[in-house]
Each structure stands twice: as structure tokens, then as C-alpha cells.
CSV table of C-alpha atoms and ligand atoms in Angstrom, one decimal:
chain,number,residue,atom,x,y,z
A,1,MET,CA,24.4,42.9,-14.0
A,2,SER,CA,24.2,44.1,-17.6
A,3,LEU,CA,27.4,44.5,-19.5
A,4,ILE,CA,25.8,47.3,-21.6
A,5,GLN,CA,25.7,50.9,-20.4
A,6,PRO,CA,22.3,52.4,-19.9
A,7,PRO,CA,20.8,54.1,-22.9
A,8,HIS,CA,21.3,57.9,-23.2
A,9,ARG,CA,19.7,60.7,-25.1
A,10,SER,CA,20.5,61.4,-28.8
A,11,GLY,CA,23.5,63.4,-29.8
A,12,PRO,CA,26.6,62.6,-31.9
A,13,SER,CA,26.8,59.0,-32.9
A,14,ASP,CA,28.4,56.6,-30.4
A,15,ALA,CA,31.4,56.2,-32.6
A,16,ALA,CA,32.2,59.9,-32.1
A,17,VAL,CA,32.1,59.6,-28.3
A,18,HIS,CA,34.5,57.8,-26.0
A,19,ILE,CA,35.6,57.7,-22.4
A,20,ARG,CA,39.1,56.9,-21.1
A,21,ARG,CA,41.2,57.5,-18.1
A,22,LEU,CA,43.1,60.8,-18.1
A,23,ARG,CA,46.9,61.0,-17.3
A,24,ARG,CA,49.3,63.8,-16.4
A,25,SER,CA,50.1,64.2,-20.2
A,26,ASP,CA,46.4,65.2,-20.7
A,27,ARG,CA,46.8,68.4,-18.5
A,28,ALA,CA,46.9,70.8,-21.4
A,29,GLU,CA,43.7,69.4,-22.8
A,30,PHE,CA,42.1,69.3,-19.4
A,31,LEU,CA,42.9,73.0,-18.9
A,32,ALA,CA,41.5,73.9,-22.4
A,33,HIS,CA,38.3,72.0,-21.3
A,34,LEU,CA,38.0,73.9,-18.0
A,35,LEU,CA,38.5,77.2,-19.7
A,36,ARG,CA,35.6,76.5,-22.0
A,37,LEU,CA,33.2,76.2,-19.0
A,38,ASP,CA,30.9,79.2,-18.8
A,39,GLY,CA,30.4,81.2,-15.6
A,40,GLU,CA,27.4,79.1,-14.4
A,41,SER,CA,29.2,75.7,-15.1
A,42,ARG,CA,32.2,77.0,-13.2
A,43,ARG,CA,30.0,78.0,-10.2
A,44,MET,CA,28.3,74.6,-10.2
A,45,ARG,CA,31.6,72.7,-10.5
A,46,PHE,CA,33.7,74.7,-8.0
A,47,GLY,CA,30.9,76.0,-5.7
A,48,SER,CA,31.7,79.7,-6.5
A,49,ALA,CA,32.8,81.9,-9.4
A,50,VAL,CA,36.4,81.1,-10.4
A,51,ASN,CA,38.6,82.9,-13.0
A,52,ASP,CA,41.0,81.5,-15.6
A,53,GLY,CA,44.0,81.9,-13.3
A,54,PHE,CA,42.3,79.7,-10.7
A,55,LEU,CA,41.5,77.1,-13.4
A,56,THR,CA,45.1,77.2,-14.7
A,57,ARG,CA,46.5,76.4,-11.2
A,58,TYR,CA,43.8,73.8,-10.6
A,59,ALA,CA,44.7,71.9,-13.9
A,60,GLN,CA,48.4,72.0,-13.0
A,61,SER,CA,47.7,70.3,-9.6
A,62,THR,CA,45.4,67.6,-11.0
A,63,LEU,CA,45.8,64.3,-12.9
A,64,GLY,CA,48.7,63.3,-10.7
A,65,PRO,CA,49.0,60.5,-8.2
A,66,GLY,CA,46.3,60.3,-5.5
A,67,GLY,CA,43.5,60.8,-7.9
A,68,MET,CA,41.6,59.2,-10.7
A,69,ALA,CA,40.0,61.0,-13.7
A,70,LYS,CA,38.0,60.0,-16.7
A,71,GLY,CA,37.6,62.1,-19.7
A,72,LEU,CA,34.7,62.1,-22.2
A,73,PHE,CA,35.8,62.9,-25.7
A,74,ILE,CA,33.5,63.9,-28.5
A,75,ASP,CA,35.1,63.9,-32.0
A,76,ARG,CA,38.5,63.6,-30.2
A,77,THR,CA,38.0,66.7,-28.1
A,78,LEU,CA,37.8,66.5,-24.3
A,79,ARG,CA,34.3,67.8,-23.4
A,80,GLY,CA,33.6,66.3,-20.0
A,81,VAL,CA,35.7,65.1,-17.0
A,82,ALA,CA,34.9,63.1,-13.9
A,83,GLU,CA,37.4,63.3,-11.1
A,84,LEU,CA,38.0,61.3,-8.0
A,85,ARG,CA,40.3,63.2,-5.6
A,86,GLU,CA,42.2,62.0,-2.6
A,87,ILE,CA,41.6,58.4,-3.3
A,88,ASP,CA,43.9,57.5,-0.3
A,89,SER,CA,41.6,59.2,2.1
A,90,PRO,CA,38.7,57.5,3.9
A,91,MET,CA,36.2,59.4,1.7
A,92,PRO,CA,37.4,60.4,-1.7
A,93,GLU,CA,35.5,63.2,-3.4
A,94,ALA,CA,34.1,63.1,-6.9
A,95,ALA,CA,33.5,66.1,-9.2
A,96,PHE,CA,32.2,66.5,-12.7
A,97,SER,CA,32.4,69.0,-15.5
A,98,LEU,CA,30.7,69.1,-18.8
A,99,GLU,CA,31.0,71.9,-21.3
A,100,PRO,CA,27.7,73.8,-21.7
A,101,LEU,CA,26.9,72.7,-25.2
A,102,TRP,CA,27.1,69.0,-24.1
A,103,GLN,CA,25.0,69.2,-20.9
A,104,GLY,CA,21.6,67.6,-20.6
A,105,GLN,CA,22.2,64.9,-23.1
A,106,GLY,CA,23.1,62.0,-20.8
A,107,TYR,CA,26.9,62.4,-20.9
A,108,GLY,CA,27.1,63.3,-17.2
A,109,THR,CA,25.3,60.0,-16.5
A,110,ARG,CA,27.7,58.1,-18.7
A,111,LEU,CA,30.8,59.7,-17.0
A,112,PHE,CA,29.3,59.0,-13.6
A,113,SER,CA,28.8,55.3,-14.4
A,114,SER,CA,32.3,55.1,-15.8
A,115,LEU,CA,33.8,56.7,-12.6
A,116,VAL,CA,31.8,54.2,-10.5
A,117,ASP,CA,33.3,51.3,-12.5
A,118,GLY,CA,36.8,52.8,-12.0
A,119,ALA,CA,36.2,53.2,-8.3
A,120,ARG,CA,34.9,49.6,-8.0
A,121,ASN,CA,37.7,48.2,-10.0
A,122,ALA,CA,40.2,50.1,-7.8
A,123,ALA,CA,38.6,48.6,-4.7
A,124,LEU,CA,37.3,52.0,-3.5
A,125,PRO,CA,34.1,51.2,-1.7
A,126,HIS,CA,32.6,54.7,-1.5
A,127,PHE,CA,33.0,58.3,-2.4
A,128,LYS,CA,31.1,61.6,-1.9
A,129,ILE,CA,30.0,64.4,-4.1
A,130,GLN,CA,29.4,67.9,-2.8
A,131,CYS,CA,27.2,70.1,-5.0
A,132,LEU,CA,25.2,73.3,-4.7
A,133,ARG,CA,21.5,72.8,-3.7
A,134,ASP,CA,20.3,74.2,-7.1
A,135,ASN,CA,22.3,71.6,-9.0
A,136,VAL,CA,19.3,69.3,-9.8
A,137,ALA,CA,21.1,67.4,-12.6
A,138,MET,CA,23.9,66.3,-10.3
A,139,GLN,CA,21.5,65.2,-7.6
A,140,ARG,CA,19.4,63.2,-10.0
A,141,ILE,CA,22.5,61.4,-11.3
A,142,ALA,CA,23.6,60.6,-7.7
A,143,ARG,CA,20.1,59.4,-6.8
A,144,ARG,CA,19.9,57.2,-9.9
A,145,HIS,CA,23.1,55.5,-8.6
A,146,GLU,CA,21.4,55.0,-5.2
A,147,ALA,CA,23.5,57.7,-3.4
A,148,GLU,CA,22.4,58.9,0.1
A,149,LEU,CA,21.8,62.6,-0.1
A,150,GLN,CA,22.2,65.0,2.9
A,151,PHE,CA,21.0,68.5,2.6
A,152,ALA,CA,22.9,71.2,4.4
A,153,GLU,CA,22.8,75.0,4.1
A,154,GLY,CA,23.5,75.9,0.4
A,155,GLU,CA,24.8,72.5,-0.5
A,156,VAL,CA,24.1,68.8,-0.8
A,157,VAL,CA,26.5,66.0,0.1
A,158,ALA,CA,25.8,62.7,-1.7
A,159,GLU,CA,27.5,59.6,-0.4
A,160,LEU,CA,27.7,56.6,-2.6
A,161,ARG,CA,28.6,53.1,-1.6
A,162,HIS,CA,29.1,50.4,-4.2
A,163,PRO,CA,30.2,46.7,-4.2
A,164,GLY,CA,33.7,45.7,-5.3
A,165,GLY,CA,34.6,45.3,-8.9
A,166,ASP,CA,33.2,42.3,-10.8
A,167,PHE,CA,33.6,40.8,-14.2
A,168,ALA,CA,31.1,43.2,-15.8
A,169,SER,CA,32.7,46.4,-14.3
A,170,LEU,CA,36.2,45.1,-15.3
A,171,LEU,CA,35.1,44.3,-18.8
A,172,ARG,CA,33.3,47.7,-19.2
A,173,GLU,CA,36.4,49.6,-18.2
A,174,ALA,CA,38.8,47.4,-20.2
A,175,SER,CA,36.6,47.9,-23.3
A,176,GLU,CA,36.6,51.7,-22.8
A,177,GLU,CA,40.4,51.8,-22.5
A,178,HIS,CA,40.9,49.4,-25.4
A,179,PHE,CA,38.6,51.4,-27.7
A,180,ALA,CA,40.5,54.6,-26.8
A,181,ARG,CA,43.9,53.0,-27.5
A,182,SER,CA,42.7,51.6,-30.8
A,183,LEU,CA,41.4,55.0,-31.8
A,184,ALA,CA,44.7,56.7,-30.9
A,185,ALA,CA,46.6,54.1,-32.9
A,186,ALA,CA,44.3,54.6,-35.9
A,187,ASP,CA,44.8,58.4,-35.7
A,188,ARG,CA,48.6,58.0,-35.5
A,189,ALA,CA,48.5,55.8,-38.6
A,190,LEU,CA,46.3,58.3,-40.5
A,191,TYR,CA,48.6,61.2,-39.6
A,192,ARG,CA,51.6,59.2,-40.8
A,193,ILE,CA,50.1,58.3,-44.1
A,194,ALA,CA,48.9,61.9,-44.6
A,195,ALA,CA,52.3,63.2,-43.7
A,196,GLU,CA,53.9,60.8,-46.3
A,197,ALA,CA,51.5,62.2,-48.8
A,198,GLY,CA,52.5,65.7,-47.9
A,199,VAL,CA,49.2,66.6,-46.2
A,200,ASP,CA,49.3,68.1,-42.6
A,201,LEU,CA,46.0,67.0,-41.0
A,202,ARG,CA,46.7,69.1,-37.9
A,203,LEU,CA,46.4,72.2,-40.0
A,204,ARG,CA,43.2,71.0,-41.5
A,205,ARG,CA,41.6,70.3,-38.1
A,206,ALA,CA,42.6,73.8,-36.7
B,1,LIG,C1,26.0,68.2,-13.5
B,1,LIG,C2,26.4,67.6,-14.8
B,1,LIG,C3,27.6,66.7,-14.6
B,1,LIG,C4,25.2,66.7,-15.3
B,1,LIG,O1,25.5,66.1,-16.5
B,1,LIG,P1,24.5,66.2,-17.7
B,1,LIG,O2,25.1,65.4,-18.8
B,1,LIG,O3,24.2,67.6,-18.0
B,1,LIG,O4,23.2,65.4,-17.1
B,1,LIG,P2,22.4,64.3,-17.8
B,1,LIG,O5,22.0,64.7,-19.2
B,1,LIG,O6,23.2,63.0,-17.7
B,1,LIG,O7,21.1,64.2,-16.9
B,1,LIG,C5,21.1,63.7,-15.6
B,1,LIG,C6,19.7,63.9,-15.0
B,1,LIG,O8,19.5,65.2,-14.7
B,1,LIG,C7,18.4,65.8,-15.4
B,1,LIG,N1,18.8,67.1,-15.8
B,1,LIG,C8,19.7,67.4,-16.7
B,1,LIG,N2,19.9,68.7,-16.8
B,1,LIG,C9,19.0,69.3,-16.0
B,1,LIG,C10,18.6,70.6,-15.6
B,1,LIG,N3,19.2,71.6,-16.2
B,1,LIG,N4,17.6,70.7,-14.7
B,1,LIG,C11,17.0,69.7,-14.1
B,1,LIG,N5,17.3,68.4,-14.4
B,1,LIG,C12,18.3,68.2,-15.3
B,1,LIG,C13,18.2,64.8,-16.5
B,1,LIG,O9,16.8,64.8,-17.0
B,1,LIG,C14,18.6,63.5,-15.9
B,1,LIG,O10,17.5,63.0,-15.1
B,1,LIG,P3,17.1,61.5,-15.1
B,1,LIG,O11,18.4,60.7,-14.7
B,1,LIG,O12,16.1,61.4,-14.0
B,1,LIG,O13,16.6,61.2,-16.4
B,1,LIG,C15,26.7,68.6,-15.9
B,1,LIG,O14,25.5,69.3,-16.3
B,1,LIG,C16,27.8,69.6,-15.5
B,1,LIG,O15,29.0,69.3,-15.7
B,1,LIG,N6,27.4,70.8,-15.1
B,1,LIG,C17,28.4,71.8,-14.7
B,1,LIG,C18,29.3,71.4,-13.6
B,1,LIG,C19,28.6,70.8,-12.4
B,1,LIG,O16,27.5,71.1,-12.1
B,1,LIG,N7,29.3,69.8,-11.8
B,1,LIG,C20,28.8,69.1,-10.7
B,1,LIG,C21,29.3,69.5,-9.3
B,1,LIG,S1,30.7,68.6,-8.9
């Protein structure tokens, strides 16, 4: 198996894009991401129209124990999330959200591959994805990962089985996490040096 992720379409440089696991402390950023989803993306993600109040409650109950989530950051901002819920159940469920501006550029495929690595490394042999029938992109990604698709009224259920983790999947996930930690450490150092020089970088970014 290749150690290199499949190529993706052009967009920001690779250095500006990274994926890492999300933790409870990421909830505020997760909510900000969900609130940036437009009506159509919310419908595709949650199966029906949902308002900001729903998303606020959802974010508060997510990223805890019993789940796994990966975040895709572009220029340090969370733009996409892959979630695996109820990982203790016989069939955990995966869900994906990408902000509209970043859809159709291969990021969903990258997130999907990263979630599969996470599931494999956590010894979770399968998961399912439920999506609306008109969600062609989601179905294409699932098919590409050899999922079995079942079409029911209004929705599609994709079941994905994968082998246990191996050296390549462990190395890919460890590299992602290591890159993210290095980036965070570099950011902290930069903010400290700037603060010592009397410059508040947070104000500059805002
Ligand atoms: C569904 C979603 C995760 C897909 O991610 P993405 O980054 O937009 O998709 P990608 O660019 O990786 O493209 C994946 C495939 O779908 C195709 N595709 C992308 N957008 C498409 C569209 N609007 N219509 C048809 N096909 C499309 C791509 O050509 C690609 O096909 P290929 O693998 O055969 O080359 C993302 O669009 C999203 O979050 N949408 C809103 C929420 C949602 O639908 N969640 C899923 C339900 S849980």
C-alpha cells in the first residue's frame, strides 16, 4: 500500500492545509465551522434544514468520548470535519461537512481517507454513512473507497469494511498529528516573539 495520499485537485498549497484529530477543546471552532455551512450544505449534512440553535446544541454534544473526529484546516481555520459517531456500537456512523467555498476540490476525499486510517488504527473494522440520494459527491467518495451502497427511499446507506491498521496507515496518521503539533508549536513561538516585540498578532489576523 502506498504511503502517499492520493493526489487531489489544485487549491491552496499543501503547506496551508493540514488534518488532525479534533478534541473537546476544539468545540468552539467546530461550532464556528458548522455555522458557516450554508442551507444546502446543512441539508446534505444533517438530512434536513437545521438552524443555528440546532447546530449549537450539536456542537456541544460532539467531540467527546464515544466518537472520533478529524478536522481539515486551511490557513489554520477549520474548514472541514469528518466524524465517526458511536464508535462503541456495532456499526459506527460517519458524517462529513465541508464549507461551501472548499467543496469540490478533493478535500472531502482527503478527509475520508484520513477517517478510514483513524478507524483502521483504532481497530474499527467497518462504519456506515447515511446520505441523501442527491448527494452525488458523497456517494462517489464512498464508492471510491469500495463501500457497498444500498438505495432506500430518499437516502443512501453506504457500508464500508476495511482491514485492520498496518504500518502505512499508522505512519500516515502519526505524520498528520506530528505535522499539526509542529505547526501549533511554531505558532506559539511566533506569537511569543511578536508579543515580546509589542505586536499582537491576534489583532492582525482578525
Ligand atoms: C460531500 C462532501 C464531503 C464531498 O467533499 P468534496 O470535497 O466536495 O468532494 P471531492 O472534491 O473530494 O469530490 C469527490 C467526488 O465527487 C465528485 N463531486 C464533487 N462535487 C460534486 C458535485 N457537486 N456533483 C457531482 N459530483 C461531485 C468529484 O468529481 C469526485 O469524484 P471522483 O472521486 O470520481 O473524482 C462535501 O461536499 C460536503 O461536506 N458537502 C456538504 C455536507 C455533506 O454533503 N455531507 C455528507 C453527508 S454526511
